[in-house]
Amino acid sequence: MEPTSLILFGATGDLAKRKIYPALYNLYIEQKLPESFSLIGLGRREWSDEFFQAQVEKSLHEFSRRQADPARVKSFVKAFRYSVLNISHKEDYITLLDLVQKREAELSIPSNRLFYLSVGPEFFEPIAQNIQESGLGSTEGWKRLVIEKPFGHDLQSARDLNRNLSESFTEEEIYRIDHYLGKPMVQRLETLHQSNPIMKALWNNRYISNVQITANETVGVEERASYYDHVGAVRDMFQNHMLQLLMMMAIQLPHNSTPEKVGLKKKHIMESILPLQKQTVGASVIRGQYAEGSIQGKPVNAYTAELGVAENTMNDTFIAAKLQIDDFFWRGVPFYIRTGKRMKEKSTRIVIEFKEPSGQAHGVKSNGSKPNLLVIEMSPDQSMTLQLNASDPQNKGDFKPVHIDLSPDREDLAEAYENLIHDALHGDPTFFAHWDEVELSWAWVQPILDAFTENLLPLHLYPAGSYGPAESDAMLAAEGHHWWFDEPADQDVSSVTDVPLAVNGNL
Ligand code: BG6
């Protein structure tokens, strides 16, 4: 790996502490960091290098997946320096440039600079511009910009942001993090059918009945109401994480494909999804918001009673949708997607349901046979299981499901941020969100955003601790399907009344 200076904006923040430092430490232990490596942390607080290093050490003891070894931690943090930076003060970037160059000279390394923006999205543009104007971006080696989500608030703002960033960094230099793409099981999707001819042969509408992508969380809005109440599940999870999962599941890759090929194939998927019309969004999208309920036996508040949430808010904490990819491989296969807060359990999974032999009714049959399923669990479990039917020795002529475990060794599983930071240091853009697909995702989602804003579809309330509104189940039932692995309801979802559409006076 080439020698690198990592320049981290937001070095005193929560993401750095919980994810970035532990990821770097684990890469260091596995000897996956460049041999000559310098990190310069930036923040508004007046910290010394020593105090910064002590904070990093503390975060490793608290958050590293590997127990932090004191001696190794000490040698790891030696590469860390700190500089005070006020994002809008141009002179602070000049001071930073001096420090970066001093460290490059000390280590005798070329000016390969990775700028990591672990800051709010409102700071992306001024930082990129100041990097450019101060000379920090004029390197003899390479430069890269790593940014976190959200990338825009809608189609227009995403386009504006991209245009402005592209004045300082080229598309090849921009690494947009979507941490779902770093999840080990998502990374394995790419190779699953690529290196298994059996899977490759089955990866199409001839054999697959439907695909279900779920990201359910038990947490509510927590302390993030000021952000979440303007964003909702559609922007927070659906436009990015969920559509990325769909793309990664649906792409058909040739053997030994390049990062460019992956980008092109993902773009093709997004271009092939049948578009929605604002007026008819309600036919394939369900909008929900949690009412009060209970999770693991504990009563929890309704979304509207959460601290910082606007009175009469129509914000979505749940969204389910049916998407159709209109191409040769996937025409006719529904992709059902759902994500919500305050759901019954935390589970992020993809279920691929295979077709049953022709002439047989859908679902469980009297002889016990069930559809073949490929189940990819991403969180909290990480596993891949193929469910097939075998004859039941106890009951002649009947079948019972058997499970074939395709899971990787648990030991091998790195955290998402380890995978992503490693790839960014390496210059491998495969598992980052490319502009084309980000733009196409916003374009696809835009009619949903408009329909939500104009209240063109109902806001269904669901009790906290359920699987979301009953309408989400009905959407699948109408096509003879059901969400796999939902446990029977212990709360009566139908007893919660929907929010009348006229609540905001828009209809
Ligand atoms: C983040 C969202 O991007 O993803 C959060 O902003 C959400 O609201 C989180 O809780 C979920 O990530 P994970 O990895 O826990 O499924």
PDB file of C-alpha atoms in Angstrom, residues 172-440:
ATOM      1  CA  GLU A 172     -12.694   8.989  -9.499  1.00  0.00           C
ATOM      2  CA  GLU A 173     -11.378  10.842  -6.422  1.00  0.00           C
ATOM      3  CA  ILE A 174     -14.706  10.875  -4.546  1.00  0.00           C
ATOM      4  CA  TYR A 175     -15.492   7.911  -2.274  1.00  0.00           C
ATOM      5  CA  ARG A 176     -19.099   8.143  -1.033  1.00  0.00           C
ATOM      6  CA  ILE A 177     -19.546   5.878   1.962  1.00  0.00           C
ATOM      7  CA  ASP A 178     -22.705   3.845   2.303  1.00  0.00           C
ATOM      8  CA  HIS A 179     -21.816   1.680   5.269  1.00  0.00           C
ATOM      9  CA  TYR A 180     -24.212  -1.063   4.092  1.00  0.00           C
ATOM     10  CA  LEU A 181     -21.824  -1.685   1.199  1.00  0.00           C
ATOM     11  CA  GLY A 182     -19.096  -2.423   3.733  1.00  0.00           C
ATOM     12  CA  LYS A 183     -21.111  -5.110   5.521  1.00  0.00           C
ATOM     13  CA  PRO A 184     -19.318  -8.415   5.049  1.00  0.00           C
ATOM     14  CA  MET A 185     -22.398 -10.279   3.825  1.00  0.00           C
ATOM     15  CA  VAL A 186     -23.124  -7.586   1.236  1.00  0.00           C
ATOM     16  CA  GLN A 187     -19.567  -7.833  -0.013  1.00  0.00           C
ATOM     17  CA  ARG A 188     -20.053 -11.567  -0.380  1.00  0.00           C
ATOM     18  CA  LEU A 189     -23.100 -11.102  -2.583  1.00  0.00           C
ATOM     19  CA  GLU A 190     -20.825 -10.008  -5.388  1.00  0.00           C
ATOM     20  CA  THR A 191     -18.961 -13.285  -5.404  1.00  0.00           C
ATOM     21  CA  LEU A 192     -21.883 -15.534  -4.510  1.00  0.00           C
ATOM     22  CA  HIS A 193     -23.224 -16.006  -7.991  1.00  0.00           C
ATOM     23  CA  GLN A 194     -20.083 -14.853  -9.782  1.00  0.00           C
ATOM     24  CA  SER A 195     -18.058 -17.789  -8.522  1.00  0.00           C
ATOM     25  CA  ASN A 196     -20.847 -20.351  -8.151  1.00  0.00           C
ATOM     26  CA  PRO A 197     -22.238 -21.536 -11.493  1.00  0.00           C
ATOM     27  CA  ILE A 198     -25.258 -23.075  -9.738  1.00  0.00           C
ATOM     28  CA  MET A 199     -26.241 -19.724  -8.250  1.00  0.00           C
ATOM     29  CA  LYS A 200     -25.504 -17.880 -11.447  1.00  0.00           C
ATOM     30  CA  ALA A 201     -27.817 -20.217 -13.351  1.00  0.00           C
ATOM     31  CA  LEU A 202     -30.639 -19.587 -10.874  1.00  0.00           C
ATOM     32  CA  TRP A 203     -30.180 -15.794 -10.602  1.00  0.00           C
ATOM     33  CA  ASN A 204     -33.114 -14.736 -12.801  1.00  0.00           C
ATOM     34  CA  ASN A 205     -36.872 -14.641 -13.300  1.00  0.00           C
ATOM     35  CA  ARG A 206     -37.066 -18.197 -14.504  1.00  0.00           C
ATOM     36  CA  TYR A 207     -36.280 -19.542 -11.055  1.00  0.00           C
ATOM     37  CA  ILE A 208     -36.820 -16.694  -8.610  1.00  0.00           C
ATOM     38  CA  SER A 209     -40.349 -15.890  -7.466  1.00  0.00           C
ATOM     39  CA  ASN A 210     -39.657 -12.765  -5.408  1.00  0.00           C
ATOM     40  CA  VAL A 211     -36.950 -11.016  -3.419  1.00  0.00           C
ATOM     41  CA  GLN A 212     -37.483  -9.486   0.019  1.00  0.00           C
ATOM     42  CA  ILE A 213     -35.106  -6.948   1.521  1.00  0.00           C
ATOM     43  CA  THR A 214     -35.715  -5.980   5.131  1.00  0.00           C
ATOM     44  CA  ALA A 215     -33.909  -3.599   7.477  1.00  0.00           C
ATOM     45  CA  ASN A 216     -35.897  -3.489  10.694  1.00  0.00           C
ATOM     46  CA  GLU A 217     -34.645  -1.721  13.795  1.00  0.00           C
ATOM     47  CA  THR A 218     -35.928  -1.748  17.357  1.00  0.00           C
ATOM     48  CA  VAL A 219     -34.495   1.677  18.152  1.00  0.00           C
ATOM     49  CA  GLY A 220     -36.663   4.747  17.747  1.00  0.00           C
ATOM     50  CA  VAL A 221     -35.598   8.230  16.773  1.00  0.00           C
ATOM     51  CA  GLU A 222     -33.258   8.475  19.814  1.00  0.00           C
ATOM     52  CA  GLU A 223     -31.632  11.914  20.167  1.00  0.00           C
ATOM     53  CA  ARG A 224     -31.716  12.587  16.440  1.00  0.00           C
ATOM     54  CA  ALA A 225     -35.163  14.152  16.020  1.00  0.00           C
ATOM     55  CA  SER A 226     -33.792  17.425  14.631  1.00  0.00           C
ATOM     56  CA  TYR A 227     -32.284  15.437  11.747  1.00  0.00           C
ATOM     57  CA  TYR A 228     -34.719  12.542  11.411  1.00  0.00           C
ATOM     58  CA  ASP A 229     -37.962  14.514  11.494  1.00  0.00           C
ATOM     59  CA  HIS A 230     -36.944  16.209   8.209  1.00  0.00           C
ATOM     60  CA  VAL A 231     -35.626  13.078   6.631  1.00  0.00           C
ATOM     61  CA  GLY A 232     -37.761  10.061   7.501  1.00  0.00           C
ATOM     62  CA  ALA A 233     -37.109   6.435   6.659  1.00  0.00           C
ATOM     63  CA  VAL A 234     -37.277   7.179   2.932  1.00  0.00           C
ATOM     64  CA  ARG A 235     -34.186   9.396   2.957  1.00  0.00           C
ATOM     65  CA  ASP A 236     -32.422   7.935   5.990  1.00  0.00           C
ATOM     66  CA  MET A 237     -32.457   4.296   4.844  1.00  0.00           C
ATOM     67  CA  PHE A 238     -34.409   3.690   1.652  1.00  0.00           C
ATOM     68  CA  GLN A 239     -32.802   5.989  -0.958  1.00  0.00           C
ATOM     69  CA  ASN A 240     -29.320   4.831   0.014  1.00  0.00           C
ATOM     70  CA  HIS A 241     -28.907   1.611   2.022  1.00  0.00           C
ATOM     71  CA  MET A 242     -31.961  -0.238   0.731  1.00  0.00           C
ATOM     72  CA  LEU A 243     -31.497   0.607  -2.924  1.00  0.00           C
ATOM     73  CA  GLN A 244     -27.807  -0.273  -2.650  1.00  0.00           C
ATOM     74  CA  LEU A 245     -28.779  -3.703  -1.283  1.00  0.00           C
ATOM     75  CA  LEU A 246     -31.176  -4.142  -4.182  1.00  0.00           C
ATOM     76  CA  MET A 247     -28.474  -3.227  -6.709  1.00  0.00           C
ATOM     77  CA  MET A 248     -25.905  -5.522  -5.128  1.00  0.00           C
ATOM     78  CA  MET A 249     -28.409  -8.383  -5.099  1.00  0.00           C
ATOM     79  CA  ALA A 250     -29.617  -7.898  -8.666  1.00  0.00           C
ATOM     80  CA  ILE A 251     -26.401  -7.250 -10.595  1.00  0.00           C
ATOM     81  CA  GLN A 252     -25.204  -9.981 -12.919  1.00  0.00           C
ATOM     82  CA  LEU A 253     -21.429  -9.861 -12.966  1.00  0.00           C
ATOM     83  CA  PRO A 254     -19.042 -11.581 -15.305  1.00  0.00           C
ATOM     84  CA  HIS A 255     -16.157 -13.503 -13.779  1.00  0.00           C
ATOM     85  CA  ASN A 256     -13.228 -11.253 -12.713  1.00  0.00           C
ATOM     86  CA  SER A 257     -15.219  -8.088 -13.055  1.00  0.00           C
ATOM     87  CA  THR A 258     -13.589  -4.701 -12.466  1.00  0.00           C
ATOM     88  CA  PRO A 259     -14.851  -1.889 -10.194  1.00  0.00           C
ATOM     89  CA  GLU A 260     -15.951  -0.008 -13.337  1.00  0.00           C
ATOM     90  CA  LYS A 261     -18.036  -2.993 -14.409  1.00  0.00           C
ATOM     91  CA  VAL A 262     -19.723  -3.166 -11.006  1.00  0.00           C
ATOM     92  CA  GLY A 263     -20.589   0.552 -11.310  1.00  0.00           C
ATOM     93  CA  LEU A 264     -22.001   0.095 -14.801  1.00  0.00           C
ATOM     94  CA  LYS A 265     -24.077  -2.935 -13.811  1.00  0.00           C
ATOM     95  CA  LYS A 266     -25.503  -1.118 -10.790  1.00  0.00           C
ATOM     96  CA  LYS A 267     -26.363   1.818 -13.001  1.00  0.00           C
ATOM     97  CA  HIS A 268     -28.134  -0.540 -15.390  1.00  0.00           C
ATOM     98  CA  ILE A 269     -30.258  -1.910 -12.525  1.00  0.00           C
ATOM     99  CA  MET A 270     -31.290   1.568 -11.393  1.00  0.00           C
ATOM    100  CA  GLU A 271     -32.147   2.564 -14.959  1.00  0.00           C
ATOM    101  CA  SER A 272     -34.275  -0.543 -15.362  1.00  0.00           C
ATOM    102  CA  ILE A 273     -36.474  -0.100 -12.282  1.00  0.00           C
ATOM    103  CA  LEU A 274     -39.943   0.880 -13.454  1.00  0.00           C
ATOM    104  CA  PRO A 275     -40.462   4.527 -12.451  1.00  0.00           C
ATOM    105  CA  LEU A 276     -43.259   5.695 -10.177  1.00  0.00           C
ATOM    106  CA  GLN A 277     -45.707   8.510 -10.775  1.00  0.00           C
ATOM    107  CA  LYS A 278     -46.357  10.878  -7.892  1.00  0.00           C
ATOM    108  CA  GLN A 279     -50.154  10.491  -8.081  1.00  0.00           C
ATOM    109  CA  THR A 280     -50.041   6.693  -7.929  1.00  0.00           C
ATOM    110  CA  VAL A 281     -47.166   6.146  -5.508  1.00  0.00           C
ATOM    111  CA  GLY A 282     -49.664   4.684  -3.014  1.00  0.00           C
ATOM    112  CA  ALA A 283     -50.192   1.647  -5.248  1.00  0.00           C
ATOM    113  CA  SER A 284     -46.719   0.312  -4.482  1.00  0.00           C
ATOM    114  CA  VAL A 285     -45.463   2.265  -1.456  1.00  0.00           C
ATOM    115  CA  ILE A 286     -46.665   2.039   2.151  1.00  0.00           C
ATOM    116  CA  ARG A 287     -45.858   4.892   4.513  1.00  0.00           C
ATOM    117  CA  GLY A 288     -45.910   4.285   8.260  1.00  0.00           C
ATOM    118  CA  GLN A 289     -45.173   5.917  11.588  1.00  0.00           C
ATOM    119  CA  TYR A 290     -44.869   4.212  14.963  1.00  0.00           C
ATOM    120  CA  ALA A 291     -47.549   4.674  17.574  1.00  0.00           C
ATOM    121  CA  GLU A 292     -46.972   3.718  21.195  1.00  0.00           C
ATOM    122  CA  GLY A 293     -46.413   0.072  21.919  1.00  0.00           C
ATOM    123  CA  SER A 294     -43.900  -2.174  23.603  1.00  0.00           C
ATOM    124  CA  ILE A 295     -40.555  -3.645  22.687  1.00  0.00           C
ATOM    125  CA  GLN A 296     -39.253  -6.695  24.497  1.00  0.00           C
ATOM    126  CA  GLY A 297     -41.874  -6.174  27.169  1.00  0.00           C
ATOM    127  CA  LYS A 298     -41.049  -2.508  27.775  1.00  0.00           C
ATOM    128  CA  PRO A 299     -43.570   0.212  26.919  1.00  0.00           C
ATOM    129  CA  VAL A 300     -42.305   2.776  24.423  1.00  0.00           C
ATOM    130  CA  ASN A 301     -43.618   6.137  23.279  1.00  0.00           C
ATOM    131  CA  ALA A 302     -45.250   7.003  19.998  1.00  0.00           C
ATOM    132  CA  TYR A 303     -43.057   8.851  17.492  1.00  0.00           C
ATOM    133  CA  THR A 304     -45.141  11.995  18.020  1.00  0.00           C
ATOM    134  CA  ALA A 305     -44.312  11.899  21.737  1.00  0.00           C
ATOM    135  CA  GLU A 306     -40.528  11.731  21.140  1.00  0.00           C
ATOM    136  CA  LEU A 307     -38.411  14.682  22.218  1.00  0.00           C
ATOM    137  CA  GLY A 308     -37.849  17.231  19.451  1.00  0.00           C
ATOM    138  CA  VAL A 309     -40.416  15.810  17.029  1.00  0.00           C
ATOM    139  CA  ALA A 310     -42.779  18.388  15.524  1.00  0.00           C
ATOM    140  CA  GLU A 311     -46.373  18.389  16.672  1.00  0.00           C
ATOM    141  CA  ASN A 312     -48.632  16.803  14.011  1.00  0.00           C
ATOM    142  CA  THR A 313     -45.591  15.470  12.206  1.00  0.00           C
ATOM    143  CA  MET A 314     -46.350  13.316   9.146  1.00  0.00           C
ATOM    144  CA  ASN A 315     -42.776  12.009   9.034  1.00  0.00           C
ATOM    145  CA  ASP A 316     -42.333   8.389   7.964  1.00  0.00           C
ATOM    146  CA  THR A 317     -40.569   6.021  10.349  1.00  0.00           C
ATOM    147  CA  PHE A 318     -41.444   3.048   8.117  1.00  0.00           C
ATOM    148  CA  ILE A 319     -41.576   2.512   4.398  1.00  0.00           C
ATOM    149  CA  ALA A 320     -42.345  -0.590   2.372  1.00  0.00           C
ATOM    150  CA  ALA A 321     -42.318  -0.676  -1.410  1.00  0.00           C
ATOM    151  CA  LYS A 322     -42.613  -3.011  -4.334  1.00  0.00           C
ATOM    152  CA  LEU A 323     -40.107  -2.438  -7.133  1.00  0.00           C
ATOM    153  CA  GLN A 324     -39.821  -4.076 -10.523  1.00  0.00           C
ATOM    154  CA  ILE A 325     -36.654  -4.311 -12.554  1.00  0.00           C
ATOM    155  CA  ASP A 326     -37.713  -4.325 -16.159  1.00  0.00           C
ATOM    156  CA  ASP A 327     -34.831  -6.173 -17.788  1.00  0.00           C
ATOM    157  CA  PHE A 328     -34.179  -9.551 -19.338  1.00  0.00           C
ATOM    158  CA  PHE A 329     -33.192 -11.193 -16.048  1.00  0.00           C
ATOM    159  CA  TRP A 330     -35.692  -9.756 -13.608  1.00  0.00           C
ATOM    160  CA  ARG A 331     -38.870  -8.860 -15.528  1.00  0.00           C
ATOM    161  CA  GLY A 332     -41.855 -10.096 -13.498  1.00  0.00           C
ATOM    162  CA  VAL A 333     -39.980 -10.664 -10.206  1.00  0.00           C
ATOM    163  CA  PRO A 334     -41.257  -8.358  -7.450  1.00  0.00           C
ATOM    164  CA  PHE A 335     -38.595  -6.884  -5.164  1.00  0.00           C
ATOM    165  CA  TYR A 336     -40.219  -6.048  -1.842  1.00  0.00           C
ATOM    166  CA  ILE A 337     -38.317  -3.656   0.388  1.00  0.00           C
ATOM    167  CA  ARG A 338     -39.150  -2.492   3.882  1.00  0.00           C
ATOM    168  CA  THR A 339     -37.390  -0.609   6.629  1.00  0.00           C
ATOM    169  CA  GLY A 340     -38.647   0.816   9.881  1.00  0.00           C
ATOM    170  CA  LYS A 341     -37.816   2.025  13.350  1.00  0.00           C
ATOM    171  CA  ARG A 342     -39.347   0.595  16.533  1.00  0.00           C
ATOM    172  CA  MET A 343     -40.022  -2.726  14.882  1.00  0.00           C
ATOM    173  CA  LYS A 344     -40.359  -6.033  16.711  1.00  0.00           C
ATOM    174  CA  GLU A 345     -36.742  -7.034  16.229  1.00  0.00           C
ATOM    175  CA  LYS A 346     -33.495  -5.858  14.732  1.00  0.00           C
ATOM    176  CA  SER A 347     -32.976  -7.704  11.500  1.00  0.00           C
ATOM    177  CA  THR A 348     -31.347  -6.852   8.224  1.00  0.00           C
ATOM    178  CA  ARG A 349     -31.800  -9.617   5.689  1.00  0.00           C
ATOM    179  CA  ILE A 350     -32.397 -10.528   2.091  1.00  0.00           C
ATOM    180  CA  VAL A 351     -34.646 -13.477   1.301  1.00  0.00           C
ATOM    181  CA  ILE A 352     -34.677 -14.889  -2.200  1.00  0.00           C
ATOM    182  CA  GLU A 353     -37.716 -17.092  -2.704  1.00  0.00           C
ATOM    183  CA  PHE A 354     -37.441 -19.562  -5.552  1.00  0.00           C
ATOM    184  CA  LYS A 355     -40.349 -20.586  -7.732  1.00  0.00           C
ATOM    185  CA  GLU A 356     -42.222 -23.757  -7.057  1.00  0.00           C
ATOM    186  CA  PRO A 357     -42.590 -26.368  -9.762  1.00  0.00           C
ATOM    187  CA  SER A 358     -45.343 -25.354 -12.175  1.00  0.00           C
ATOM    188  CA  GLY A 359     -48.836 -26.446 -11.298  1.00  0.00           C
ATOM    189  CA  GLN A 360     -48.295 -26.191  -7.542  1.00  0.00           C
ATOM    190  CA  ALA A 361     -49.920 -23.560  -5.425  1.00  0.00           C
ATOM    191  CA  HIS A 362     -47.724 -20.998  -3.682  1.00  0.00           C
ATOM    192  CA  GLY A 363     -46.673 -21.427  -0.049  1.00  0.00           C
ATOM    193  CA  VAL A 364     -46.643 -24.334   2.351  1.00  0.00           C
ATOM    194  CA  LYS A 365     -48.189 -27.465   0.921  1.00  0.00           C
ATOM    195  CA  SER A 366     -49.903 -30.297   2.707  1.00  0.00           C
ATOM    196  CA  ASN A 367     -46.948 -32.662   2.330  1.00  0.00           C
ATOM    197  CA  GLY A 368     -44.745 -30.202   4.229  1.00  0.00           C
ATOM    198  CA  SER A 369     -42.640 -28.997   1.318  1.00  0.00           C
ATOM    199  CA  LYS A 370     -41.792 -25.308   1.345  1.00  0.00           C
ATOM    200  CA  PRO A 371     -40.367 -23.025  -1.295  1.00  0.00           C
ATOM    201  CA  ASN A 372     -36.594 -23.107  -1.653  1.00  0.00           C
ATOM    202  CA  LEU A 373     -35.115 -20.003  -0.052  1.00  0.00           C
ATOM    203  CA  LEU A 374     -31.742 -18.349   0.029  1.00  0.00           C
ATOM    204  CA  VAL A 375     -31.546 -16.316   3.226  1.00  0.00           C
ATOM    205  CA  ILE A 376     -28.797 -13.783   3.727  1.00  0.00           C
ATOM    206  CA  GLU A 377     -28.701 -12.399   7.265  1.00  0.00           C
ATOM    207  CA  MET A 378     -26.668  -9.224   7.632  1.00  0.00           C
ATOM    208  CA  SER A 379     -27.491  -8.102  11.136  1.00  0.00           C
ATOM    209  CA  PRO A 380     -27.445  -9.008  13.977  1.00  0.00           C
ATOM    210  CA  ASP A 381     -26.573 -12.485  12.633  1.00  0.00           C
ATOM    211  CA  GLN A 382     -24.292 -12.814   9.661  1.00  0.00           C
ATOM    212  CA  SER A 383     -25.096 -15.941   7.728  1.00  0.00           C
ATOM    213  CA  MET A 384     -26.138 -17.339   4.397  1.00  0.00           C
ATOM    214  CA  THR A 385     -28.460 -20.336   4.297  1.00  0.00           C
ATOM    215  CA  LEU A 386     -30.059 -22.266   1.498  1.00  0.00           C
ATOM    216  CA  GLN A 387     -33.337 -23.926   2.445  1.00  0.00           C
ATOM    217  CA  LEU A 388     -34.213 -27.018   0.400  1.00  0.00           C
ATOM    218  CA  ASN A 389     -36.704 -29.870   0.848  1.00  0.00           C
ATOM    219  CA  ALA A 390     -35.682 -33.362   1.875  1.00  0.00           C
ATOM    220  CA  SER A 391     -37.911 -36.378   2.398  1.00  0.00           C
ATOM    221  CA  ASP A 392     -39.135 -36.756   5.932  1.00  0.00           C
ATOM    222  CA  PRO A 393     -38.048 -40.183   7.249  1.00  0.00           C
ATOM    223  CA  GLN A 394     -40.759 -40.048   9.944  1.00  0.00           C
ATOM    224  CA  ASN A 395     -43.618 -39.488   7.487  1.00  0.00           C
ATOM    225  CA  LYS A 396     -43.264 -41.325   4.218  1.00  0.00           C
ATOM    226  CA  GLY A 397     -44.106 -39.249   1.155  1.00  0.00           C
ATOM    227  CA  ASP A 398     -43.744 -35.993   3.082  1.00  0.00           C
ATOM    228  CA  PHE A 399     -40.953 -33.450   3.009  1.00  0.00           C
ATOM    229  CA  LYS A 400     -39.166 -31.380   5.589  1.00  0.00           C
ATOM    230  CA  PRO A 401     -36.910 -28.403   5.033  1.00  0.00           C
ATOM    231  CA  VAL A 402     -33.149 -28.841   5.348  1.00  0.00           C
ATOM    232  CA  HIS A 403     -30.755 -25.952   5.678  1.00  0.00           C
ATOM    233  CA  ILE A 404     -27.436 -25.724   3.929  1.00  0.00           C
ATOM    234  CA  ASP A 405     -25.083 -23.338   5.657  1.00  0.00           C
ATOM    235  CA  LEU A 406     -23.068 -21.177   3.278  1.00  0.00           C
ATOM    236  CA  SER A 407     -21.887 -18.805   6.011  1.00  0.00           C
ATOM    237  CA  PRO A 408     -18.323 -17.583   6.195  1.00  0.00           C
ATOM    238  CA  ASP A 409     -16.139 -18.128   9.247  1.00  0.00           C
ATOM    239  CA  ARG A 410     -17.187 -15.711  11.925  1.00  0.00           C
ATOM    240  CA  GLU A 411     -13.517 -14.955  12.685  1.00  0.00           C
ATOM    241  CA  ASP A 412     -13.076 -13.507   9.219  1.00  0.00           C
ATOM    242  CA  LEU A 413     -15.753 -10.909   9.560  1.00  0.00           C
ATOM    243  CA  ALA A 414     -14.420  -7.389   9.662  1.00  0.00           C
ATOM    244  CA  GLU A 415     -16.571  -4.390  10.564  1.00  0.00           C
ATOM    245  CA  ALA A 416     -18.071  -2.448   7.638  1.00  0.00           C
ATOM    246  CA  TYR A 417     -15.799   0.535   8.297  1.00  0.00           C
ATOM    247  CA  GLU A 418     -12.672  -1.626   8.196  1.00  0.00           C
ATOM    248  CA  ASN A 419     -13.584  -2.878   4.735  1.00  0.00           C
ATOM    249  CA  LEU A 420     -14.446   0.581   3.459  1.00  0.00           C
ATOM    250  CA  ILE A 421     -11.480   2.476   4.885  1.00  0.00           C
ATOM    251  CA  HIS A 422      -9.164  -0.243   3.632  1.00  0.00           C
ATOM    252  CA  ASP A 423     -10.617   0.069   0.118  1.00  0.00           C
ATOM    253  CA  ALA A 424     -10.411   3.880   0.175  1.00  0.00           C
ATOM    254  CA  LEU A 425      -6.742   3.715   1.213  1.00  0.00           C
ATOM    255  CA  HIS A 426      -6.181   1.200  -1.548  1.00  0.00           C
ATOM    256  CA  GLY A 427      -8.058   3.236  -4.165  1.00  0.00           C
ATOM    257  CA  ASP A 428     -10.645   0.524  -4.826  1.00  0.00           C
ATOM    258  CA  PRO A 429     -14.041   2.160  -5.493  1.00  0.00           C
ATOM    259  CA  THR A 430     -16.053  -1.081  -5.889  1.00  0.00           C
ATOM    260  CA  PHE A 431     -18.002  -0.786  -2.632  1.00  0.00           C
ATOM    261  CA  PHE A 432     -18.683   2.951  -2.702  1.00  0.00           C
ATOM    262  CA  ALA A 433     -21.722   4.748  -4.076  1.00  0.00           C
ATOM    263  CA  HIS A 434     -20.931   6.145  -7.516  1.00  0.00           C
ATOM    264  CA  TRP A 435     -22.548   9.358  -8.676  1.00  0.00           C
ATOM    265  CA  ASP A 436     -24.569   7.736 -11.463  1.00  0.00           C
ATOM    266  CA  GLU A 437     -26.301   5.356  -9.116  1.00  0.00           C
ATOM    267  CA  VAL A 438     -26.783   8.031  -6.416  1.00  0.00           C
ATOM    268  CA  GLU A 439     -28.423  10.340  -8.954  1.00  0.00           C
ATOM    269  CA  LEU A 440     -30.611   7.545 -10.332  1.00  0.00           C
TER     270      LEU A 440
END
